[in-house]
CSV table of C-alpha atoms in Angstrom, one decimal:
chain,number,residue,atom,x,y,z
A,1,UNK,CA,100.0,-47.7,22.7
A,2,UNK,CA,97.6,-45.0,21.2
A,3,UNK,CA,97.3,-43.1,24.9
A,4,UNK,CA,101.2,-43.0,24.7
A,5,UNK,CA,101.3,-41.4,21.2
A,6,UNK,CA,98.8,-38.9,21.7
A,7,UNK,CA,100.8,-38.1,25.3
A,8,UNK,CA,104.3,-38.0,23.2
A,9,UNK,CA,102.0,-35.7,20.5
A,10,UNK,CA,100.8,-33.1,22.5
A,11,UNK,CA,104.1,-32.6,24.5
A,12,UNK,CA,106.0,-32.3,21.1
A,13,UNK,CA,103.6,-30.1,19.8
A,14,UNK,CA,104.0,-27.7,22.8
A,15,UNK,CA,107.8,-27.8,22.8
A,16,UNK,CA,107.6,-27.3,19.1
A,17,UNK,CA,105.2,-24.2,19.3
A,18,UNK,CA,107.8,-22.9,22.1
A,19,UNK,CA,110.5,-23.5,20.0
A,20,UNK,CA,109.1,-21.9,17.3
A,21,UNK,CA,107.8,-18.6,18.8
A,22,UNK,CA,110.1,-18.5,22.3
A,23,UNK,CA,107.3,-16.1,23.7
A,24,UNK,CA,106.8,-18.5,27.3
A,25,UNK,CA,110.8,-18.9,28.0
A,26,UNK,CA,111.7,-15.7,26.9
A,27,UNK,CA,109.7,-13.9,29.0
A,28,UNK,CA,110.2,-16.2,32.4
A,29,UNK,CA,113.9,-16.3,31.8
A,30,UNK,CA,114.1,-12.1,31.4
A,31,UNK,CA,111.7,-12.2,34.6
A,32,UNK,CA,114.1,-14.5,36.4
A,33,UNK,CA,117.5,-13.6,35.8
A,34,UNK,CA,116.5,-9.6,36.3
A,35,UNK,CA,115.3,-10.7,40.1
A,36,UNK,CA,118.6,-12.4,40.5
A,37,UNK,CA,120.4,-9.4,39.0
A,38,UNK,CA,118.7,-6.8,41.3
A,39,UNK,CA,118.8,-8.8,44.6
A,40,UNK,CA,122.2,-9.0,43.9
A,41,UNK,CA,122.8,-5.2,44.3
A,42,UNK,CA,120.8,-5.4,47.4
A,43,UNK,CA,123.4,-7.2,49.2
A,44,UNK,CA,127.2,-6.8,50.0
A,45,UNK,CA,129.0,-9.4,48.0
A,46,UNK,CA,129.6,-12.4,50.2
A,47,UNK,CA,127.7,-11.3,53.0
A,48,UNK,CA,125.9,-13.9,55.4
A,49,UNK,CA,122.7,-12.3,54.7
A,50,UNK,CA,123.2,-12.7,51.1
A,51,UNK,CA,123.3,-16.5,51.5
A,52,UNK,CA,120.7,-16.7,53.9
A,53,UNK,CA,118.1,-14.9,51.6
A,54,UNK,CA,119.7,-16.5,48.5
A,55,UNK,CA,116.7,-19.4,49.0
A,56,UNK,CA,114.0,-17.4,49.4
A,57,UNK,CA,115.1,-14.8,46.3
A,58,UNK,CA,115.5,-18.1,44.1
A,59,UNK,CA,112.2,-19.4,44.5
A,60,UNK,CA,110.8,-15.9,44.1
A,61,UNK,CA,112.3,-16.0,40.8
A,62,UNK,CA,111.4,-19.1,39.8
A,63,UNK,CA,107.6,-18.9,41.0
A,64,UNK,CA,107.0,-15.6,39.6
A,65,UNK,CA,108.7,-16.5,36.1
A,66,UNK,CA,106.4,-20.1,36.4
A,67,UNK,CA,103.3,-17.8,37.0
A,68,UNK,CA,104.3,-15.6,34.1
A,69,UNK,CA,104.8,-18.5,31.8
A,70,UNK,CA,101.7,-20.4,33.0
A,71,UNK,CA,99.3,-17.6,32.2
A,72,UNK,CA,101.0,-17.5,28.8
A,73,UNK,CA,100.9,-21.0,27.5
A,74,UNK,CA,97.0,-21.9,28.2
A,75,UNK,CA,96.4,-18.3,26.7
A,76,UNK,CA,98.1,-19.7,23.7
A,77,UNK,CA,95.8,-22.5,23.4
A,78,UNK,CA,92.8,-20.4,23.8
A,79,UNK,CA,93.6,-18.4,20.4
A,80,UNK,CA,91.7,-19.8,17.5
A,81,UNK,CA,89.9,-21.8,20.3
A,82,UNK,CA,92.5,-24.5,20.2
A,83,UNK,CA,91.6,-26.0,23.3
A,84,UNK,CA,88.0,-26.7,22.0
A,85,UNK,CA,90.2,-28.3,19.0
A,86,UNK,CA,91.9,-30.6,21.5
A,87,UNK,CA,88.8,-31.3,23.7
A,88,UNK,CA,86.9,-32.4,20.7
A,89,UNK,CA,89.5,-35.0,20.1
A,90,UNK,CA,88.8,-38.6,21.6
A,91,UNK,CA,91.8,-38.0,24.2
A,92,UNK,CA,91.2,-38.5,27.6
A,93,UNK,CA,91.2,-35.5,29.8
A,94,UNK,CA,93.6,-36.9,32.2
A,95,UNK,CA,96.0,-37.8,29.8
A,96,UNK,CA,95.8,-34.1,28.1
A,97,UNK,CA,96.1,-32.8,31.7
A,98,UNK,CA,99.4,-35.0,32.5
A,99,UNK,CA,100.7,-33.9,29.0
A,100,UNK,CA,100.2,-30.2,30.0
A,101,UNK,CA,101.7,-30.2,33.4
A,102,UNK,CA,104.8,-32.4,32.0
A,103,UNK,CA,105.3,-29.4,29.2
A,104,UNK,CA,104.7,-27.1,32.3
A,105,UNK,CA,107.7,-28.6,34.4
A,106,UNK,CA,110.1,-28.5,31.4
A,107,UNK,CA,109.3,-24.9,30.5
A,108,UNK,CA,109.7,-24.0,34.0
A,109,UNK,CA,113.0,-26.1,34.5
A,110,UNK,CA,114.7,-25.2,31.3
A,111,UNK,CA,114.3,-21.6,33.1
A,112,UNK,CA,115.5,-22.9,36.1
A,113,UNK,CA,118.7,-24.9,34.8
A,114,UNK,CA,119.8,-21.3,33.6
A,115,UNK,CA,119.1,-19.4,36.4
A,116,UNK,CA,120.6,-21.5,38.9
A,117,UNK,CA,124.4,-21.1,37.6
A,118,UNK,CA,123.5,-17.6,37.7
A,119,UNK,CA,122.3,-17.4,41.1
A,120,UNK,CA,125.0,-19.6,42.6
A,121,UNK,CA,128.0,-17.1,40.9
A,122,UNK,CA,126.1,-13.9,41.7
A,123,UNK,CA,125.3,-15.3,45.6
A,124,UNK,CA,128.7,-16.7,46.3
A,125,UNK,CA,126.7,-20.2,47.2
A,126,UNK,CA,128.7,-23.5,47.9
A,127,UNK,CA,126.6,-26.2,46.4
A,128,UNK,CA,129.5,-29.0,46.6
A,129,UNK,CA,128.4,-32.4,46.5
A,130,UNK,CA,124.5,-31.5,47.2
A,131,UNK,CA,123.8,-31.0,43.7
A,132,UNK,CA,121.5,-34.1,43.2
A,133,UNK,CA,119.4,-33.3,46.1
A,134,UNK,CA,119.2,-29.4,45.1
A,135,UNK,CA,118.0,-30.7,41.6
A,136,UNK,CA,115.6,-33.2,43.3
A,137,UNK,CA,113.8,-29.9,45.4
A,138,UNK,CA,113.9,-28.0,42.5
A,139,UNK,CA,112.3,-30.6,40.3
A,140,UNK,CA,109.7,-31.6,43.3
A,141,UNK,CA,109.0,-28.0,43.9
A,142,UNK,CA,108.3,-27.1,40.3
A,143,UNK,CA,106.3,-30.3,39.9
A,144,UNK,CA,104.1,-29.2,42.5
A,145,UNK,CA,103.8,-25.4,41.4
A,146,UNK,CA,103.3,-26.7,37.9
A,147,UNK,CA,100.3,-29.4,38.5
A,148,UNK,CA,98.4,-26.5,40.5
A,149,UNK,CA,99.1,-24.0,38.0
A,150,UNK,CA,98.2,-26.1,35.0
A,151,UNK,CA,94.6,-26.5,36.6
A,152,UNK,CA,94.6,-22.8,37.8
A,153,UNK,CA,95.9,-21.3,34.3
A,154,UNK,CA,92.7,-23.1,32.5
A,155,UNK,CA,90.4,-21.8,35.2
A,156,UNK,CA,91.7,-18.3,34.8
A,157,UNK,CA,91.9,-18.2,31.3
A,158,UNK,CA,88.1,-18.2,31.2
A,159,UNK,CA,88.0,-15.3,33.0
A,160,UNK,CA,88.1,-11.6,31.9
A,161,UNK,CA,91.3,-10.4,33.9
A,162,UNK,CA,93.3,-13.9,33.8
A,163,UNK,CA,96.9,-12.4,34.4
A,164,UNK,CA,95.4,-11.1,37.7
A,165,UNK,CA,93.3,-14.0,38.4
A,166,UNK,CA,95.3,-16.7,38.0
A,167,UNK,CA,98.5,-15.2,40.7
A,168,UNK,CA,95.3,-14.7,43.3
A,169,UNK,CA,94.0,-18.1,43.1
A,170,UNK,CA,97.7,-20.1,42.4
A,171,UNK,CA,99.7,-18.8,45.2
A,172,UNK,CA,97.8,-19.0,48.2
A,173,UNK,CA,96.8,-22.7,47.1
A,174,UNK,CA,100.6,-23.3,46.6
A,175,UNK,CA,101.9,-21.7,49.9
A,176,UNK,CA,102.3,-25.4,51.3
A,177,UNK,CA,104.9,-26.4,48.3
A,178,UNK,CA,106.8,-23.0,48.1
A,179,UNK,CA,107.4,-23.1,52.0
A,180,UNK,CA,108.7,-26.6,51.6
A,181,UNK,CA,111.0,-25.8,48.7
A,182,UNK,CA,112.2,-22.8,50.3
A,183,UNK,CA,112.9,-24.4,53.8
A,184,UNK,CA,114.5,-27.3,52.4
A,185,UNK,CA,116.5,-25.4,49.6
A,186,UNK,CA,117.8,-23.2,52.6
A,187,UNK,CA,118.7,-26.1,54.7
A,188,UNK,CA,120.5,-27.7,51.9
A,189,UNK,CA,122.5,-24.4,51.1
A,190,UNK,CA,123.4,-23.9,54.8
A,191,UNK,CA,125.1,-27.4,55.0
A,192,UNK,CA,122.2,-29.0,57.1
A,193,UNK,CA,122.4,-32.9,57.7
A,194,UNK,CA,119.8,-34.8,55.3
A,195,UNK,CA,117.9,-35.5,58.5
A,196,UNK,CA,116.9,-32.0,59.0
A,197,UNK,CA,115.9,-31.2,55.3
A,198,UNK,CA,113.6,-34.6,54.9
A,199,UNK,CA,110.7,-33.5,56.9
A,200,UNK,CA,110.2,-30.4,54.6
A,201,UNK,CA,111.1,-33.1,51.8
A,202,UNK,CA,108.1,-35.1,53.1
A,203,UNK,CA,106.3,-32.2,53.2
A,204,UNK,CA,106.6,-31.5,49.6
A,205,UNK,CA,106.3,-35.1,48.1
A,206,UNK,CA,103.0,-35.3,50.1
A,207,UNK,CA,101.8,-32.1,48.4
A,208,UNK,CA,103.0,-33.1,45.3
A,209,UNK,CA,101.3,-36.4,45.7
A,210,UNK,CA,97.9,-34.6,47.0
A,211,UNK,CA,97.4,-32.0,44.6
A,212,UNK,CA,98.5,-34.2,41.5
A,213,UNK,CA,95.4,-36.4,42.3
A,214,UNK,CA,93.0,-33.9,43.1
A,215,UNK,CA,93.9,-31.7,39.9
A,216,UNK,CA,94.0,-35.0,37.9
A,217,UNK,CA,90.4,-35.7,38.6
A,218,UNK,CA,89.2,-32.2,38.3
A,219,UNK,CA,90.9,-31.2,35.1
A,220,UNK,CA,87.7,-32.6,33.1
A,221,UNK,CA,85.7,-30.3,35.0
A,222,UNK,CA,87.3,-27.5,34.5
A,223,UNK,CA,88.0,-27.5,30.9
A,224,UNK,CA,84.5,-28.5,29.8
A,225,UNK,CA,82.3,-25.8,30.3
B,1,UNK,CA,72.9,-40.2,12.6
B,2,UNK,CA,72.0,-37.5,15.0
B,3,UNK,CA,69.3,-37.8,17.1
B,4,UNK,CA,68.2,-35.2,19.9
B,5,UNK,CA,65.2,-35.4,22.5
B,6,UNK,CA,63.9,-32.6,24.5
B,7,UNK,CA,67.2,-31.2,24.7
B,8,UNK,CA,67.4,-27.9,26.9
B,9,UNK,CA,70.2,-25.9,27.8
B,10,UNK,CA,70.0,-22.7,30.2
B,11,UNK,CA,72.3,-20.0,31.0
B,12,UNK,CA,71.3,-19.0,34.9
B,13,UNK,CA,67.9,-17.6,33.6
B,14,UNK,CA,68.3,-17.2,30.4
B,15,UNK,CA,67.0,-20.5,28.6
B,16,UNK,CA,69.4,-20.6,25.1
B,17,UNK,CA,67.5,-24.2,24.0
B,18,UNK,CA,64.2,-25.0,24.9
B,19,UNK,CA,63.6,-28.7,24.7
B,20,UNK,CA,64.6,-29.6,20.9
B,21,UNK,CA,63.5,-33.2,19.3
B,22,UNK,CA,64.4,-33.7,16.2
B,23,UNK,CA,66.6,-36.8,14.1
B,24,UNK,CA,68.8,-36.4,11.0
B,25,UNK,CA,70.0,-39.7,9.1
B,26,UNK,CA,73.0,-40.8,7.4
B,27,UNK,CA,74.0,-38.5,4.6
B,28,UNK,CA,71.7,-35.7,5.2
B,29,UNK,CA,72.6,-32.0,4.7
B,30,UNK,CA,70.8,-29.9,7.1
B,31,UNK,CA,71.3,-25.8,7.2
B,32,UNK,CA,70.4,-24.5,10.8
B,33,UNK,CA,69.3,-21.1,10.4
B,34,UNK,CA,68.4,-18.3,13.0
B,35,UNK,CA,69.0,-14.6,14.5
B,36,UNK,CA,71.8,-14.1,16.8
B,37,UNK,CA,71.2,-15.8,20.1
B,38,UNK,CA,68.4,-18.0,18.7
B,39,UNK,CA,70.7,-21.1,20.2
B,40,UNK,CA,72.5,-22.2,16.9
B,41,UNK,CA,76.1,-22.4,18.4
B,42,UNK,CA,74.9,-23.6,21.7
B,43,UNK,CA,72.9,-26.4,20.0
B,44,UNK,CA,76.6,-27.7,18.0
B,45,UNK,CA,78.0,-27.4,21.0
B,46,UNK,CA,75.9,-29.8,22.8
B,47,UNK,CA,75.8,-32.3,20.0
B,48,UNK,CA,79.5,-32.3,20.1
B,49,UNK,CA,80.2,-33.0,23.5
B,50,UNK,CA,81.8,-29.3,24.2
B,51,UNK,CA,78.8,-28.2,26.6
B,52,UNK,CA,76.5,-30.2,29.1
B,53,UNK,CA,72.6,-30.1,28.4
B,54,UNK,CA,70.6,-28.9,31.4
B,55,UNK,CA,68.5,-31.6,30.3
B,56,UNK,CA,67.2,-34.0,27.5
B,57,UNK,CA,69.9,-35.9,25.4
B,58,UNK,CA,71.7,-36.0,22.3
B,59,UNK,CA,73.1,-39.0,20.1
B,60,UNK,CA,75.6,-39.3,17.5
B,61,UNK,CA,75.4,-42.4,15.5
B,62,UNK,CA,73.5,-44.4,18.5
B,63,UNK,CA,76.1,-42.9,21.1
B,64,UNK,CA,75.1,-40.9,24.0
B,65,UNK,CA,76.9,-37.9,23.8
B,66,UNK,CA,77.6,-37.6,27.7
B,67,UNK,CA,77.7,-41.1,28.5
B,68,UNK,CA,80.0,-42.2,25.5
B,69,UNK,CA,82.2,-39.1,24.6
B,70,UNK,CA,85.1,-40.4,23.2
B,71,UNK,CA,82.7,-42.9,20.7
B,72,UNK,CA,81.1,-39.7,19.8
B,73,UNK,CA,84.3,-37.5,19.4
B,74,UNK,CA,85.5,-40.2,17.0
B,75,UNK,CA,83.0,-40.0,14.6
B,76,UNK,CA,82.3,-36.2,14.6
B,77,UNK,CA,84.3,-33.3,12.8
B,78,UNK,CA,83.8,-29.7,13.8
B,79,UNK,CA,84.5,-26.4,11.9
B,80,UNK,CA,83.4,-22.8,13.3
B,81,UNK,CA,84.6,-20.0,12.4
B,82,UNK,CA,87.3,-20.4,14.8
B,83,UNK,CA,89.7,-22.8,13.2
B,84,UNK,CA,91.2,-24.7,16.0
B,85,UNK,CA,94.7,-24.2,14.0
B,86,UNK,CA,98.1,-23.8,15.5
B,87,UNK,CA,99.3,-20.9,13.9
B,88,UNK,CA,103.1,-21.7,15.2
B,89,UNK,CA,102.9,-24.9,13.2
B,90,UNK,CA,102.8,-25.6,9.2
B,91,UNK,CA,99.7,-26.8,7.6
B,92,UNK,CA,100.9,-30.3,7.3
B,93,UNK,CA,102.1,-30.5,11.3
B,94,UNK,CA,98.5,-29.3,12.2
B,95,UNK,CA,97.1,-31.9,10.1
B,96,UNK,CA,99.9,-34.7,11.4
B,97,UNK,CA,99.1,-33.1,15.1
B,98,UNK,CA,95.1,-34.0,14.9
B,99,UNK,CA,95.7,-37.3,12.7
B,100,UNK,CA,97.8,-38.8,15.5
B,101,UNK,CA,95.5,-37.6,18.3
B,102,UNK,CA,92.3,-39.3,16.1
B,103,UNK,CA,94.8,-42.3,15.3
B,104,UNK,CA,94.1,-42.0,11.5
B,105,UNK,CA,95.8,-45.0,9.6
B,106,UNK,CA,97.9,-43.7,6.8
B,107,UNK,CA,98.1,-40.5,7.7
B,108,UNK,CA,100.7,-39.0,5.5
B,109,UNK,CA,98.4,-40.4,2.4
B,110,UNK,CA,95.5,-39.1,3.9
B,111,UNK,CA,96.8,-35.5,5.0
B,112,UNK,CA,98.5,-35.3,1.4
B,113,UNK,CA,95.3,-35.9,-0.3
B,114,UNK,CA,93.1,-33.6,1.6
B,115,UNK,CA,96.1,-30.8,1.2
B,116,UNK,CA,95.8,-31.7,-2.4
B,117,UNK,CA,92.0,-31.5,-2.5
B,118,UNK,CA,91.9,-28.1,-0.6
B,119,UNK,CA,94.2,-26.5,-3.0
B,120,UNK,CA,96.5,-26.2,-0.3
B,121,UNK,CA,99.3,-29.0,-1.3
B,122,UNK,CA,102.1,-26.1,-2.4
B,123,UNK,CA,101.9,-23.9,0.9
B,124,UNK,CA,101.8,-27.1,2.9
B,125,UNK,CA,104.6,-26.8,4.9
B,126,UNK,CA,104.3,-22.8,5.7
B,127,UNK,CA,103.5,-21.9,9.3
B,128,UNK,CA,99.1,-21.2,9.2
B,129,UNK,CA,100.0,-17.8,10.6
B,130,UNK,CA,101.0,-16.6,7.1
B,131,UNK,CA,97.9,-18.1,5.7
B,132,UNK,CA,94.9,-16.1,4.5
B,133,UNK,CA,91.3,-16.3,6.4
B,134,UNK,CA,90.2,-18.4,3.4
B,135,UNK,CA,93.4,-21.0,3.5
B,136,UNK,CA,92.5,-21.1,7.0
B,137,UNK,CA,89.3,-22.1,6.7
B,138,UNK,CA,89.8,-24.6,4.2
B,139,UNK,CA,92.4,-26.1,6.2
B,140,UNK,CA,90.1,-26.2,8.9
B,141,UNK,CA,87.9,-28.4,7.1
B,142,UNK,CA,90.7,-30.5,5.9
B,143,UNK,CA,91.4,-31.1,9.7
B,144,UNK,CA,87.7,-31.7,10.3
B,145,UNK,CA,87.7,-34.5,7.7
B,146,UNK,CA,90.7,-36.2,8.7
B,147,UNK,CA,89.4,-39.0,10.7
B,148,UNK,CA,86.7,-39.5,8.1
B,149,UNK,CA,83.9,-38.7,10.5
B,150,UNK,CA,80.0,-39.9,10.0
B,151,UNK,CA,78.5,-36.3,11.2
B,152,UNK,CA,79.9,-33.1,9.9
B,153,UNK,CA,78.9,-30.1,12.3
B,154,UNK,CA,80.1,-26.6,10.7
B,155,UNK,CA,79.5,-23.5,12.7
B,156,UNK,CA,78.9,-20.8,10.4
B,157,UNK,CA,81.9,-22.0,8.6
B,158,UNK,CA,81.8,-19.3,5.4
B,159,UNK,CA,82.3,-16.2,7.9
B,160,UNK,CA,85.1,-13.7,6.0
B,161,UNK,CA,85.5,-16.3,3.1
B,162,UNK,CA,86.0,-14.7,-0.8
B,163,UNK,CA,83.6,-16.6,-3.2
B,164,UNK,CA,86.4,-18.8,-4.6
B,165,UNK,CA,86.7,-20.4,-0.9
B,166,UNK,CA,82.9,-20.4,-0.6
B,167,UNK,CA,82.9,-22.5,-3.6
B,168,UNK,CA,85.5,-24.9,-3.0
B,169,UNK,CA,83.9,-25.5,0.7
B,170,UNK,CA,80.3,-26.0,-0.8
B,171,UNK,CA,81.9,-28.5,-3.0
B,172,UNK,CA,83.6,-30.3,-0.6
B,173,UNK,CA,80.4,-30.5,1.9
B,174,UNK,CA,78.6,-31.5,-1.0
B,175,UNK,CA,80.6,-34.3,-1.8
B,176,UNK,CA,81.2,-35.1,1.7
B,177,UNK,CA,77.2,-35.4,1.9
B,178,UNK,CA,77.1,-37.5,-0.9
B,179,UNK,CA,79.4,-39.7,0.4
B,180,UNK,CA,76.9,-40.7,3.2
B,181,UNK,CA,78.2,-38.2,5.8
B,182,UNK,CA,75.9,-36.6,7.8
B,183,UNK,CA,76.2,-32.4,7.6
B,184,UNK,CA,74.8,-30.0,9.8
B,185,UNK,CA,75.8,-26.3,9.4
B,186,UNK,CA,74.6,-23.0,11.1
B,187,UNK,CA,74.5,-20.6,8.4
B,188,UNK,CA,73.1,-16.7,8.3
B,189,UNK,CA,72.6,-16.6,5.0
B,190,UNK,CA,69.1,-17.8,4.1
B,191,UNK,CA,69.8,-17.5,0.3
B,192,UNK,CA,73.0,-20.0,0.7
B,193,UNK,CA,70.7,-22.4,3.0
B,194,UNK,CA,67.7,-22.7,0.4
B,195,UNK,CA,70.1,-23.1,-2.7
B,196,UNK,CA,72.6,-25.6,-1.3
B,197,UNK,CA,71.1,-27.4,1.8
B,198,UNK,CA,68.2,-30.1,1.6
B,199,UNK,CA,66.8,-29.9,4.5
B,200,UNK,CA,66.4,-26.7,6.8
B,201,UNK,CA,66.0,-25.8,10.3
B,202,UNK,CA,65.0,-22.5,11.9
B,203,UNK,CA,65.8,-21.6,15.6
B,204,UNK,CA,63.8,-18.8,17.1
B,205,UNK,CA,64.6,-18.2,21.0
B,206,UNK,CA,65.7,-21.7,21.3
B,207,UNK,CA,62.7,-23.5,20.0
B,208,UNK,CA,62.8,-25.1,16.5
B,209,UNK,CA,60.3,-23.3,14.7
B,210,UNK,CA,60.7,-24.4,11.0
B,211,UNK,CA,61.9,-28.2,10.2
B,212,UNK,CA,61.1,-29.0,6.4
B,213,UNK,CA,63.2,-29.8,3.1
B,214,UNK,CA,64.8,-26.7,1.8
B,215,UNK,CA,62.4,-27.0,-1.8
B,216,UNK,CA,59.2,-26.5,0.5
B,217,UNK,CA,60.6,-23.5,2.4
B,218,UNK,CA,60.4,-20.2,1.0
B,219,UNK,CA,62.5,-17.0,2.1
B,220,UNK,CA,59.8,-15.3,3.2
B,221,UNK,CA,58.7,-17.6,5.7
B,222,UNK,CA,62.4,-17.5,7.0
B,223,UNK,CA,63.1,-13.7,7.4
B,224,UNK,CA,60.8,-13.0,10.3
B,225,UNK,CA,63.0,-15.3,12.8
B,226,UNK,CA,65.8,-13.4,11.6
B,227,UNK,CA,65.4,-10.7,14.3
B,228,UNK,CA,67.3,-10.6,17.3
B,229,UNK,CA,65.1,-10.3,20.4
């Protein structure tokens, strides 16, 4: 019960802070919408190339916006040494990690929920009855990216050039997640059978689980000195 | 209440603490003095569990800092020149956040009591970002005392405070010590340390060179160790 209360308290605090400052969501949203709008002008309206490249553009927007948000989220925790204040509390580091991951998933997820309809309209994408699967792919891709991003933002926050260091460390490690997310999204939007999508989804789920447990175990060593 | 045995900490080739052993009893109020880089903040970080010792051990209330960190965290309150406060939350929200993290019973009453004690009651719903440095530091002390710790670690708590805030914090610290809270504070002001602490530690290049009751120490004994090398 105490663990649940602490988990909810951390999550609630992060959401309340963001609700008041709006600095993370605003930056991410402006970036992702800008990417969608700019790429919309690159292709002829309704062209086949537009639909083929749409999944890649979609994930580029989400991943780079997510990187922006992750970097800012942990930097904010460093102001006034608030992270130290959290580390001094009698709270398990794995709980702290899980709460931070969920918070980051919510922030990135909110940006995705706003950006996705804009993308669908601009790129004339036909989702049809595949909505639940598309949302599941978005969730799995975001969860994997946010999991690895949470631990790398903690590492990069202690470096001198964290804005540069975070993507350098994060993107190579998340390649399997990004690749699986793009492939399954593109197959889904191309109207392919679920059987074709499933291998990529399995890869996505596999890396999500693997990364979560590795990061879960390493977080304590990362945040403590 | 605090016990260290041959506590050592190195950062690469630099030895920040070179084998510190001392014990502090319940309710003791001690000042830790030394030049910049003497190892004062490092010592507090080791006792609070924020940093790992290279060798040696530290205990708080009989609990080993490395092996029983959760027990230690429940028993210590830490104030540094950084406040650990969330600027986008109000004073009350900050105390409630930390109170829930420490599972403080009767949180609303305890938070109200501390806000009144720190003369912050009229500003309790204001965001911390609108507070002066002195108000933030008073709130930081309220945060550190919220869970009624048995050990209070203060790392240069008076940095940037006006005289009123210093007086308020001093009386609060003395009251806490009278109430059996063990207080260890790092300071840069020997006059303040001699006047307000009952025991004096002086660190020099990671070694404890003075450990005596304050009334037995003269300012002249301390000053040679205030030159950074």
